[in-house]
Coordinates of N, CA and C in Angstrom, one line a residue:
Chain A
X1 N 12.8 -15.0 8.1 CA 13.1 -13.7 9.1 C 12.5 -13.2 9.4
X2 N 11.9 -12.5 10.3 CA 10.4 -11.5 11.1 C 10.2 -11.0 10.6
X3 N 9.1 -10.3 9.8 CA 8.9 -9.7 9.1 C 7.9 -9.1 10.1
X4 N 7.0 -7.2 9.7 CA 6.6 -6.6 10.4 C 5.2 -6.9 10.8
X5 N 5.7 -6.8 12.2 CA 4.5 -6.7 12.7 C 3.8 -6.0 13.5
X6 N 2.5 -6.1 13.4 CA 1.0 -5.1 13.6 C 0.2 -5.7 15.2
X7 N -0.1 -4.7 15.7 CA -1.1 -5.5 17.0 C -1.6 -4.0 17.4
X8 N -3.1 -4.4 17.7 CA -3.7 -5.2 17.9 C -3.8 -5.9 16.6
X9 N -4.9 -7.5 16.4 CA -5.2 -7.7 14.6 C -6.2 -7.0 14.2
X10 N -7.0 -7.0 16.0 CA -9.1 -6.4 15.5 C -8.4 -5.8 16.4
X11 N -9.0 -4.3 16.8 CA -9.4 -3.7 18.0 C -10.9 -3.1 17.0
X12 N -12.1 -3.4 18.0 CA -13.4 -2.6 18.3 C -13.1 -1.8 19.3
X13 N -14.0 -0.6 19.0 CA -13.9 0.2 19.9 C -15.4 1.3 20.0
X14 N -15.3 1.6 21.3 CA -16.6 2.6 20.9 C -16.2 4.3 20.4
X15 N -17.6 4.9 19.0 CA -16.9 6.2 19.0 C -16.4 7.0 20.3
X16 N -15.8 7.9 20.2 CA -15.1 9.3 21.4 C -14.0 8.3 22.3
X17 N -13.5 7.3 22.1 CA -12.7 7.0 22.6 C -11.1 7.0 21.9
X18 N -10.1 6.7 22.8 CA -8.8 6.9 22.3 C -8.1 5.5 21.9
X19 N -7.4 5.1 20.7 CA -6.9 3.9 20.4 C -5.6 3.5 20.2
X20 N -5.1 3.5 20.6 CA -3.3 2.9 20.0 C -3.2 1.9 19.3
X21 N -2.5 2.2 17.6 CA -2.2 0.8 17.0 C 0.0 0.9 17.2
X22 N -0.1 -0.2 17.1 CA 1.2 -1.2 17.3 C 1.9 -1.0 16.0
X23 N 3.2 -0.5 15.8 CA 4.3 -1.9 14.7 C 5.6 -1.8 15.0
X24 N 5.8 -3.1 15.0 CA 7.3 -3.3 15.4 C 7.8 -3.4 13.6
X25 N 8.6 -2.5 12.8 CA 9.1 -2.7 12.3 C 10.1 -4.3 11.9
X26 N 10.9 -4.0 10.7 CA 11.9 -5.3 10.6 C 12.8 -4.3 10.8
X27 N 14.1 -5.4 11.4 CA 15.4 -5.1 12.3 C 15.9 -4.2 11.2
X28 N 16.4 -3.3 11.7 CA 17.7 -2.3 10.9 C 16.9 -1.3 9.6
X29 N 15.4 -1.2 10.0 CA 15.0 -1.0 8.0 C 14.8 0.7 8.7
X30 N 14.9 2.0 8.9 CA 15.3 3.2 9.1 C 13.9 3.5 8.7
X31 N 12.9 3.0 7.7 CA 11.9 4.1 7.4 C 10.8 4.0 7.7
X32 N 9.8 4.4 7.8 CA 8.2 3.3 8.8 C 7.1 4.0 8.3
X33 N 6.4 3.8 7.6 CA 5.3 4.5 6.9 C 4.2 3.6 7.8
X34 N 3.1 4.5 7.9 CA 1.5 4.1 8.5 C 0.9 4.1 7.4
X35 N 0.1 4.0 6.9 CA -1.4 4.2 5.5 C -2.5 3.4 5.7
X36 N -3.2 4.0 6.0 CA -5.2 3.7 6.2 C -5.1 3.2 4.3
X37 N -6.2 1.3 5.1 CA -7.0 1.0 3.8 C -8.4 1.1 3.6
X38 N -8.8 1.9 3.4 CA -10.4 2.0 3.6 C -11.7 1.9 2.6
X39 N -12.6 1.1 2.5 CA -13.8 0.9 1.4 C -13.9 2.0 0.4
X40 N -13.9 2.1 -0.3 CA -14.1 3.6 -1.2 C -12.9 4.4 -1.5
X41 N -11.7 5.0 -0.1 CA -10.8 5.4 -0.6 C -9.9 4.4 -1.4
X42 N -9.5 3.0 -0.9 CA -8.0 2.6 -1.5 C -7.4 2.7 -0.2
X43 N -6.1 3.6 -0.5 CA -4.5 2.9 -0.1 C -4.4 4.4 0.2
X44 N -3.9 4.7 1.8 CA -3.9 6.5 1.7 C -2.6 6.4 2.3
X45 N -1.8 6.8 2.6 CA -0.2 7.4 3.1 C -1.1 8.4 4.3
X46 N -0.6 8.6 5.5 CA -1.4 8.7 7.3 C 0.7 10.1 7.5
X47 N 1.9 8.8 8.0 CA 2.7 9.5 8.0 C 3.6 7.8 7.7
X48 N 5.3 9.5 7.8 CA 6.7 8.6 7.4 C 7.4 9.3 8.6
X49 N 8.2 7.9 9.1 CA 9.5 8.3 9.8 C 10.9 8.2 9.3
X50 N 11.7 8.8 9.3 CA 13.1 7.7 8.5 C 13.9 8.7 10.0
X51 N 15.2 7.7 10.1 CA 15.6 7.1 11.2 C 15.1 8.7 12.9
X52 N 16.5 9.3 12.7 CA 16.1 10.4 13.9 C 14.9 12.1 13.2
X53 N 15.2 12.1 12.2 CA 14.0 13.3 11.8 C 13.2 13.0 11.8
X54 N 12.4 14.4 11.6 CA 10.9 14.7 11.7 C 9.9 14.2 11.3
X55 N 9.1 13.6 11.7 CA 8.5 13.0 10.4 C 7.6 13.6 9.5
X56 N 7.3 12.8 8.3 CA 6.4 13.4 7.8 C 4.9 12.9 8.1
X57 N 4.3 14.5 8.6 CA 3.2 13.6 8.8 C 2.2 14.7 7.9
X58 N 2.1 15.0 7.1 CA 1.2 15.2 5.3 C -0.2 14.9 5.7
X59 N 0.5 13.4 5.7 CA -0.9 12.8 5.3 C -2.2 12.6 6.2
X60 N -2.3 13.2 7.0 CA -2.7 12.5 8.8 C -4.0 13.5 8.7
X61 N -5.6 12.9 8.7 CA -7.0 13.5 8.8 C -7.3 14.5 8.9
X62 N -6.6 14.5 10.2 CA -6.4 15.6 11.5 C -5.9 15.4 12.9
X63 N -6.0 16.5 13.5 CA -5.1 16.7 14.7 C -5.5 15.6 15.6
X64 N -6.8 14.6 15.3 CA -7.1 14.0 16.3 C -5.7 12.7 16.3
X65 N -5.0 12.5 15.1 CA -4.3 11.5 14.2 C -3.0 12.0 14.8
X66 N -2.3 11.1 16.1 CA -0.2 11.2 15.8 C 0.3 10.0 16.1
X67 N 1.1 10.2 16.3 CA 2.1 8.8 15.5 C 3.3 9.6 16.2
X68 N 4.2 8.5 17.0 CA 5.4 8.0 17.3 C 5.8 7.8 17.4
X69 N 8.1 7.4 17.3 CA 8.2 6.0 17.4 C 9.5 6.5 18.0
X70 N 9.5 5.2 18.6 CA 10.5 5.1 20.2 C 11.7 4.3 19.7
X71 N 12.7 5.5 20.0 CA 14.0 4.6 19.1 C 14.5 4.2 17.8
X72 N 13.9 4.8 17.2 CA 14.0 4.2 15.7 C 13.7 2.9 15.5
X73 N 12.5 2.6 16.4 CA 12.1 0.7 16.0 C 10.4 1.2 16.1
X74 N 10.0 0.8 17.2 CA 8.5 0.6 17.4 C 8.1 1.6 17.3
X75 N 6.5 2.1 16.3 CA 6.1 3.4 16.3 C 4.6 2.6 17.1
X76 N 4.4 4.1 17.2 CA 2.4 3.3 18.0 C 2.2 5.3 16.8
X77 N 0.6 4.6 16.4 CA -0.3 5.4 15.7 C -1.5 5.4 16.5
X78 N -1.3 6.9 17.3 CA -2.8 6.9 17.9 C -4.6 7.7 17.8
X79 N -5.1 7.7 17.5 CA -6.4 7.8 17.1 C -7.3 8.4 18.8
X80 N -6.9 9.9 19.0 CA -7.6 10.6 19.3 C -9.2 10.8 19.2
X81 N -10.4 10.4 20.5 CA -12.4 10.8 20.5 C -12.7 9.9 18.6
X82 N -12.4 8.5 18.5 CA -12.7 8.5 17.4 C -13.5 8.7 16.9
X83 N -13.5 8.7 15.9 CA -15.2 9.0 14.8 C -14.9 7.2 14.3
X84 N -16.7 7.4 13.8 CA -17.3 6.1 12.9 C -16.3 6.1 11.3
X85 N -16.0 7.6 10.9 CA -14.9 7.1 9.6 C -14.0 7.2 9.5
X86 N -13.3 6.3 11.1 CA -11.7 6.1 11.5 C -11.8 4.7 10.4
X87 N -12.7 4.2 11.0 CA -13.2 2.4 10.7 C -12.3 2.6 9.5
X88 N -11.4 1.2 9.6 CA -10.7 1.7 8.5 C -9.5 -0.3 9.0
X89 N -8.2 -0.5 8.0 CA -7.5 -1.3 8.1 C -6.0 -0.3 8.5
X90 N -5.5 -0.1 9.4 CA -4.4 0.5 9.3 C -3.2 0.1 9.0
X91 N -2.9 -0.1 8.4 CA -0.9 -0.2 7.9 C 0.1 -0.1 8.2
X92 N 1.1 -1.0 8.1 CA 2.1 -0.8 8.8 C 3.0 -1.1 8.1
X93 N 4.8 -0.3 6.9 CA 4.6 -0.8 5.9 C 6.7 0.0 6.7
X94 N 7.4 -0.6 5.8 CA 8.8 -0.4 6.7 C 10.1 -0.4 5.6
X95 N 11.4 0.0 5.4 CA 12.0 0.3 4.5 C 14.0 0.5 4.7
X96 N 14.3 -0.4 4.1 CA 16.1 0.2 4.5 C 16.2 1.4 5.0
X97 N 15.5 2.4 3.7 CA 15.9 3.9 4.4 C 14.1 4.5 2.8
X98 N 14.5 5.8 2.6 CA 13.4 6.3 2.0 C 13.9 6.0 0.4
X99 N 13.2 6.0 -0.4 CA 13.1 6.4 -1.2 C 12.6 5.1 -2.3
X100 N 12.9 5.0 -3.1 CA 12.4 4.0 -4.4 C 13.3 2.9 -4.8
X101 N 15.0 2.9 -4.9 CA 16.1 2.6 -5.4 C 16.1 1.3 -5.7
X102 N 16.1 -0.2 -6.1 CA 16.1 -1.3 -7.1 C 16.1 -1.7 -5.3
X103 N 16.9 -1.6 -4.6 CA 16.8 -2.8 -3.1 C 15.9 -2.3 -1.7
X104 N 15.3 -1.1 -2.2 CA 14.3 -0.5 -1.9 C 13.3 -0.6 -1.2
X105 N 12.7 -2.2 -1.1 CA 11.4 -2.7 -0.8 C 10.5 -2.1 0.3
X106 N 9.4 -1.6 0.5 CA 8.4 -1.6 1.8 C 7.8 -3.1 1.5
X107 N 8.3 -3.4 3.1 CA 7.4 -4.6 3.6 C 6.2 -4.1 4.6
X108 N 4.9 -4.7 4.2 CA 4.1 -4.4 4.8 C 3.7 -5.4 6.1
X109 N 3.4 -4.9 7.0 CA 2.7 -5.5 8.1 C 1.2 -6.2 7.7
X110 N 0.7 -7.3 8.7 CA -1.0 -7.4 8.1 C -1.8 -6.5 8.2
X111 N -1.9 -6.0 9.0 CA -2.6 -4.4 9.1 C -3.9 -4.7 11.1
X112 N -4.2 -3.4 10.9 CA -5.0 -3.5 12.1 C -6.2 -3.1 11.7
X113 N -7.2 -4.1 11.8 CA -8.6 -3.6 11.5 C -9.1 -2.7 12.9
X114 N -9.8 -1.3 12.2 CA -10.5 -0.9 13.5 C -11.7 -1.0 13.3
X115 N -12.4 -1.0 13.7 CA -14.0 -0.5 14.1 C -14.1 0.1 15.1
X116 N -15.1 1.2 14.5 CA -15.3 2.1 15.6 C -17.3 2.6 15.7
X117 N -17.5 1.7 16.6 CA -19.2 2.1 16.9 C -19.9 3.2 16.8
Chain B
X1 N -1.1 16.5 -8.4 CA -0.4 16.6 -7.4 C 0.0 14.5 -8.4
X2 N 0.8 14.3 -7.3 CA 1.0 12.3 -8.1 C -0.7 12.0 -7.7
X3 N -0.5 11.2 -8.8 CA -1.9 10.0 -8.3 C -1.6 9.2 -9.7
X4 N -2.4 8.0 -9.4 CA -2.8 6.8 -9.9 C -3.8 6.4 -10.2
X5 N -4.3 6.2 -11.2 CA -5.5 5.8 -11.4 C -5.2 4.2 -12.2
X6 N -6.3 3.4 -11.9 CA -6.6 1.7 -12.1 C -8.1 1.3 -12.0
X7 N -8.2 0.6 -13.1 CA -10.0 0.2 -13.4 C -10.2 0.2 -12.2
X8 N -11.5 -0.5 -12.4 CA -12.3 -0.6 -11.1 C -12.7 -1.9 -12.1
X9 N -12.8 -2.5 -10.4 CA -13.1 -3.9 -10.0 C -15.3 -4.3 -10.0
X10 N -15.4 -5.0 -9.6 CA -14.1 -6.7 -9.5 C -14.4 -7.2 -11.4
X11 N -13.2 -7.4 -10.7 CA -12.9 -8.9 -12.4 C -12.7 -10.3 -11.9
X12 N -14.1 -10.6 -12.6 CA -14.3 -11.4 -12.5 C -13.3 -12.8 -14.0
X13 N -12.6 -14.3 -13.9 CA -12.3 -14.6 -15.2 C -12.0 -16.0 -14.6
X14 N -12.4 -16.7 -16.3 CA -12.0 -18.2 -15.9 C -10.7 -18.6 -16.0
X15 N -10.7 -19.7 -15.3 CA -8.8 -20.0 -14.7 C -8.5 -20.2 -16.8
X16 N -7.1 -20.0 -16.8 CA -6.4 -19.6 -18.0 C -7.1 -18.7 -18.7
X17 N -7.5 -17.8 -18.7 CA -7.8 -16.3 -19.4 C -6.5 -15.6 -19.3
X18 N -7.0 -14.4 -20.0 CA -5.9 -13.4 -20.1 C -6.4 -12.2 -19.5
X19 N -5.4 -11.7 -18.3 CA -6.2 -11.0 -17.8 C -5.3 -9.8 -17.8
X20 N -5.5 -8.7 -17.6 CA -5.1 -7.2 -17.8 C -5.6 -6.4 -17.1
X21 N -5.1 -5.4 -15.9 CA -5.9 -4.8 -15.3 C -4.8 -3.4 -15.9
X22 N -5.5 -2.0 -16.1 CA -5.1 -1.5 -16.8 C -5.1 -0.2 -15.2
X23 N -3.4 0.9 -15.3 CA -2.9 1.4 -14.8 C -2.5 2.7 -15.5
X24 N -3.0 4.2 -14.7 CA -2.3 4.7 -15.4 C -1.8 5.9 -14.3
X25 N -1.0 6.6 -14.4 CA -0.3 7.3 -13.4 C 0.0 9.3 -14.6
X26 N 0.1 9.9 -12.6 CA 0.1 11.1 -13.2 C 2.0 11.9 -14.0
X27 N 1.6 12.7 -14.4 CA 3.5 12.4 -15.1 C 4.1 13.6 -14.7
X28 N 4.2 13.2 -12.9 CA 5.0 13.8 -12.5 C 6.3 13.8 -12.1
X29 N 7.1 14.1 -12.2 CA 8.9 13.5 -11.9 C 9.0 12.7 -12.4
X30 N 9.7 12.1 -12.0 CA 10.3 10.5 -13.3 C 10.3 9.4 -12.2
X31 N 8.9 8.3 -11.3 CA 8.6 7.5 -10.6 C 8.6 6.6 -11.2
X32 N 9.5 5.9 -9.5 CA 9.0 4.0 -10.0 C 8.0 3.7 -9.5
X33 N 7.6 2.5 -10.1 CA 6.0 2.5 -10.4 C 5.4 0.3 -10.4
X34 N 4.2 0.3 -9.1 CA 4.7 -1.0 -9.0 C 3.3 -1.7 -9.1
X35 N 3.0 -3.0 -8.4 CA 2.1 -3.3 -8.8 C 2.2 -4.1 -7.4
X36 N 1.7 -4.3 -6.1 CA 1.2 -4.8 -5.0 C 0.2 -5.7 -5.4
X37 N 0.4 -7.1 -4.4 CA -1.1 -7.7 -4.3 C -1.7 -7.7 -3.2
X38 N -2.7 -8.3 -2.7 CA -2.6 -8.5 -1.3 C -3.6 -10.1 -1.5
X39 N -3.7 -11.2 -1.0 CA -4.3 -12.1 -1.5 C -5.3 -12.5 -0.2
X40 N -6.2 -13.6 -0.3 CA -7.6 -13.1 0.9 C -7.0 -13.3 2.4
X41 N -6.9 -12.8 3.4 CA -6.5 -12.8 4.8 C -5.0 -12.9 5.3
X42 N -4.0 -12.3 3.3 CA -2.8 -11.7 4.0 C -2.2 -10.4 4.1
X43 N -1.1 -9.8 3.7 CA -1.0 -8.3 3.8 C -0.6 -8.5 2.8
X44 N -0.3 -6.6 2.4 CA 0.5 -6.7 1.3 C 1.3 -7.2 0.9
X45 N 1.8 -7.7 -0.8 CA 2.9 -7.0 -1.2 C 3.6 -7.3 -2.2
X46 N 4.3 -6.6 -2.5 CA 5.0 -6.6 -3.7 C 4.8 -7.5 -5.2
X47 N 4.6 -7.2 -5.6 CA 4.9 -8.5 -7.2 C 5.6 -7.7 -8.0
X48 N 6.1 -6.7 -8.4 CA 6.4 -6.0 -9.4 C 7.1 -4.9 -9.2
X49 N 8.0 -4.9 -9.7 CA 8.3 -3.0 -10.1 C 9.3 -2.9 -11.5
X50 N 9.4 -1.2 -11.5 CA 10.0 -0.7 -13.0 C 10.5 0.5 -12.4
X51 N 12.1 0.9 -12.5 CA 11.7 1.9 -11.9 C 12.2 3.1 -13.2
X52 N 12.4 2.6 -14.3 CA 12.8 3.9 -15.2 C 11.8 3.1 -17.0
X53 N 11.7 4.6 -17.5 CA 10.9 4.3 -18.8 C 11.1 2.8 -20.0
X54 N 10.3 2.1 -19.9 CA 10.8 0.7 -21.0 C 11.1 -0.6 -20.0
X55 N 11.2 0.3 -18.8 CA 11.6 -1.3 -18.1 C 10.4 -2.5 -18.2
X56 N 10.7 -3.7 -17.8 CA 9.3 -4.2 -17.7 C 9.8 -5.0 -16.6
X57 N 8.5 -4.8 -16.4 CA 9.3 -5.7 -14.7 C 7.6 -7.7 -14.6
X58 N 8.2 -8.9 -13.9 CA 7.9 -9.5 -13.9 C 8.2 -10.3 -12.6
X59 N 7.2 -10.8 -12.6 CA 7.0 -12.0 -11.6 C 6.3 -12.7 -11.6
X60 N 5.6 -14.3 -11.4 CA 4.8 -14.6 -10.9 C 3.9 -15.6 -12.5
X61 N 4.8 -14.8 -13.1 CA 4.0 -15.0 -14.8 C 3.1 -13.6 -15.3
X62 N 3.4 -11.9 -14.3 CA 2.8 -11.1 -14.3 C 3.9 -10.5 -15.3
X63 N 3.4 -9.8 -15.7 CA 3.6 -8.7 -16.1 C 3.5 -7.4 -16.5
X64 N 3.9 -6.2 -16.7 CA 3.8 -5.2 -16.9 C 5.6 -3.6 -16.6
X65 N 4.7 -2.9 -18.4 CA 5.8 -1.9 -19.2 C 6.3 -0.9 -18.8
X66 N 7.0 -0.3 -17.9 CA 6.4 1.3 -17.9 C 6.7 2.4 -19.2
X67 N 5.4 2.7 -19.4 CA 5.1 3.1 -20.9 C 4.6 4.8 -20.9
X68 N 6.1 5.6 -20.8 CA 5.8 7.2 -20.5 C 5.9 7.8 -21.1
X69 N 5.3 7.4 -22.0 CA 4.1 8.0 -23.8 C 2.8 8.0 -23.4
X70 N 2.5 6.4 -23.0 CA 1.0 6.4 -22.7 C 1.1 6.8 -21.0
X71 N 2.1 6.8 -20.4 CA 1.8 7.2 -18.5 C 1.0 5.6 -18.3
X72 N 1.6 5.1 -18.2 CA 0.4 3.7 -18.3 C 1.5 2.6 -17.8
X73 N 1.2 2.1 -16.7 CA 1.5 -0.1 -16.4 C 0.7 -0.3 -15.7
X74 N 0.0 -0.9 -16.9 CA -1.0 -1.9 -17.5 C -0.7 -2.9 -16.9
X75 N -1.1 -4.4 -15.9 CA -0.6 -5.5 -15.6 C -1.3 -6.6 -16.5
X76 N -0.5 -7.1 -16.6 CA -0.8 -8.6 -17.7 C -0.2 -9.8 -17.4
X77 N -1.2 -10.7 -17.5 CA -1.3 -12.3 -17.4 C -1.7 -13.3 -18.5
X78 N -1.0 -14.3 -18.9 CA -1.2 -14.9 -20.3 C -2.6 -15.8 -20.3
X79 N -2.5 -16.0 -18.7 CA -2.9 -17.4 -18.4 C -3.6 -17.6 -17.0
X80 N -4.0 -17.0 -16.3 CA -4.6 -16.6 -15.0 C -4.6 -17.8 -14.3
X81 N -4.7 -18.3 -12.6 CA -5.0 -19.5 -12.3 C -6.1 -19.1 -10.9
X82 N -6.6 -19.4 -10.1 CA -8.1 -19.4 -9.2 C -6.7 -19.0 -8.3
X83 N -5.4 -19.3 -8.2 CA -4.9 -19.2 -6.7 C -4.2 -17.4 -7.0
X84 N -4.5 -16.6 -8.3 CA -4.8 -15.4 -9.0 C -5.3 -14.6 -7.8
X85 N -6.7 -15.1 -7.4 CA -7.8 -14.3 -7.0 C -6.6 -13.4 -6.3
X86 N -7.0 -12.2 -5.4 CA -6.6 -11.0 -5.3 C -7.3 -9.7 -5.5
X87 N -6.4 -8.8 -4.2 CA -7.2 -7.0 -4.8 C -5.3 -6.5 -5.0
X88 N -4.8 -6.4 -6.0 CA -4.4 -5.8 -7.3 C -3.8 -3.7 -7.2
X89 N -3.2 -3.4 -6.8 CA -2.6 -2.2 -6.1 C -1.5 -1.9 -7.4
X90 N -1.8 -0.3 -8.0 CA -0.9 -0.2 -8.4 C -0.2 1.1 -8.0
X91 N 1.2 1.4 -7.7 CA 1.5 2.4 -6.9 C 2.6 3.0 -8.3
X92 N 2.4 4.3 -7.3 CA 4.4 4.7 -7.4 C 3.9 5.6 -6.6
X93 N 6.1 5.7 -6.8 CA 6.7 6.8 -5.9 C 8.2 7.1 -6.2
X94 N 8.2 8.7 -6.2 CA 8.8 9.6 -6.9 C 9.7 10.0 -5.4
X95 N 11.5 9.8 -5.7 CA 12.7 9.8 -4.7 C 11.5 9.4 -3.0
X96 N 11.9 10.3 -2.2 CA 12.2 9.9 -1.0 C 10.2 9.9 -0.9
X97 N 9.6 10.5 -1.9 CA 8.5 10.3 -1.5 C 7.1 9.0 -0.8
X98 N 6.5 9.4 0.2 CA 5.3 7.6 -0.4 C 5.3 7.0 -1.4
X99 N 4.8 5.7 -1.0 CA 4.1 5.1 -2.1 C 2.5 6.2 -2.4
X100 N 2.2 6.3 -3.6 CA 1.3 7.4 -3.8 C 0.6 5.3 -4.6
X101 N -1.0 4.9 -4.1 CA -1.6 3.7 -4.4 C -2.6 4.0 -5.6
X102 N -3.4 3.2 -6.4 CA -4.6 3.6 -6.9 C -5.5 2.8 -6.2
X103 N -6.8 2.5 -6.1 CA -8.0 2.6 -5.4 C -7.5 0.3 -5.4
X104 N -7.0 -0.1 -6.2 CA -7.1 -1.7 -5.8 C -8.5 -1.9 -6.7
X105 N -8.0 -3.1 -7.7 CA -8.8 -4.4 -8.1 C -9.1 -5.1 -7.8
X106 N -10.0 -5.8 -7.4 CA -10.0 -6.7 -6.9 C -10.7 -7.8 -8.8
X107 N -9.8 -9.1 -8.1 CA -9.7 -10.4 -9.9 C -10.7 -11.9 -8.7
X108 N -11.0 -11.7 -9.9 CA -11.9 -13.6 -8.5 C -11.3 -14.3 -10.1
X109 N -10.4 -15.7 -10.1 CA -10.6 -16.6 -10.9 C -11.4 -17.6 -10.7
X110 N -12.3 -18.3 -11.6 CA -12.4 -19.6 -10.9 C -12.6 -19.9 -12.0
X111 N -12.7 -21.9 -11.5 CA -12.3 -22.6 -12.7 C -13.7 -23.1 -13.2

């Protein structure tokens, strides 16, 4: 079956430009997460959505970062006025619901590699 | 706060060698513990998990035991193969919070 997909796979942009990263979760998964993987920092949580509830934005590093999830499915992560330190791989994951239950595995997409010049 | 600490890499082993990658976690709450693996050019995938103390997670010859007394979840494999070369991430999750990852350990296995 289809897994989590992300687009684009690679994005090169100039400092100061805005970028949008897209995530298509597994159908039927109500929880969706964004993480960032950067050199030296490992994997950092950014934001998650659960159904129609307000998202948990506690991991967003600055107000230049925002995310939406339309219709409880596709999500877009937007970075405004990109900086060189935003260069990283942005990973999306989805799971049936929130929590760490036995059958509630998070499935990860292949990521979007963002390079800010 | 919640955190995970795993051994720094890279780790280079010969084929059939014994592998241990250490992982410790902060003892806040009753987390579930995970090992994720990222093979070259592929996405992150779950390797194994344990949801309570003394549970052992196992998969593909890898094992890790949830040790509450030492707050550890070390990853072990008795005989590594070249195909095990990847980056391994230890992670914890409490309740409905997101995963908290360690910084990853790169393993290279040479024939």
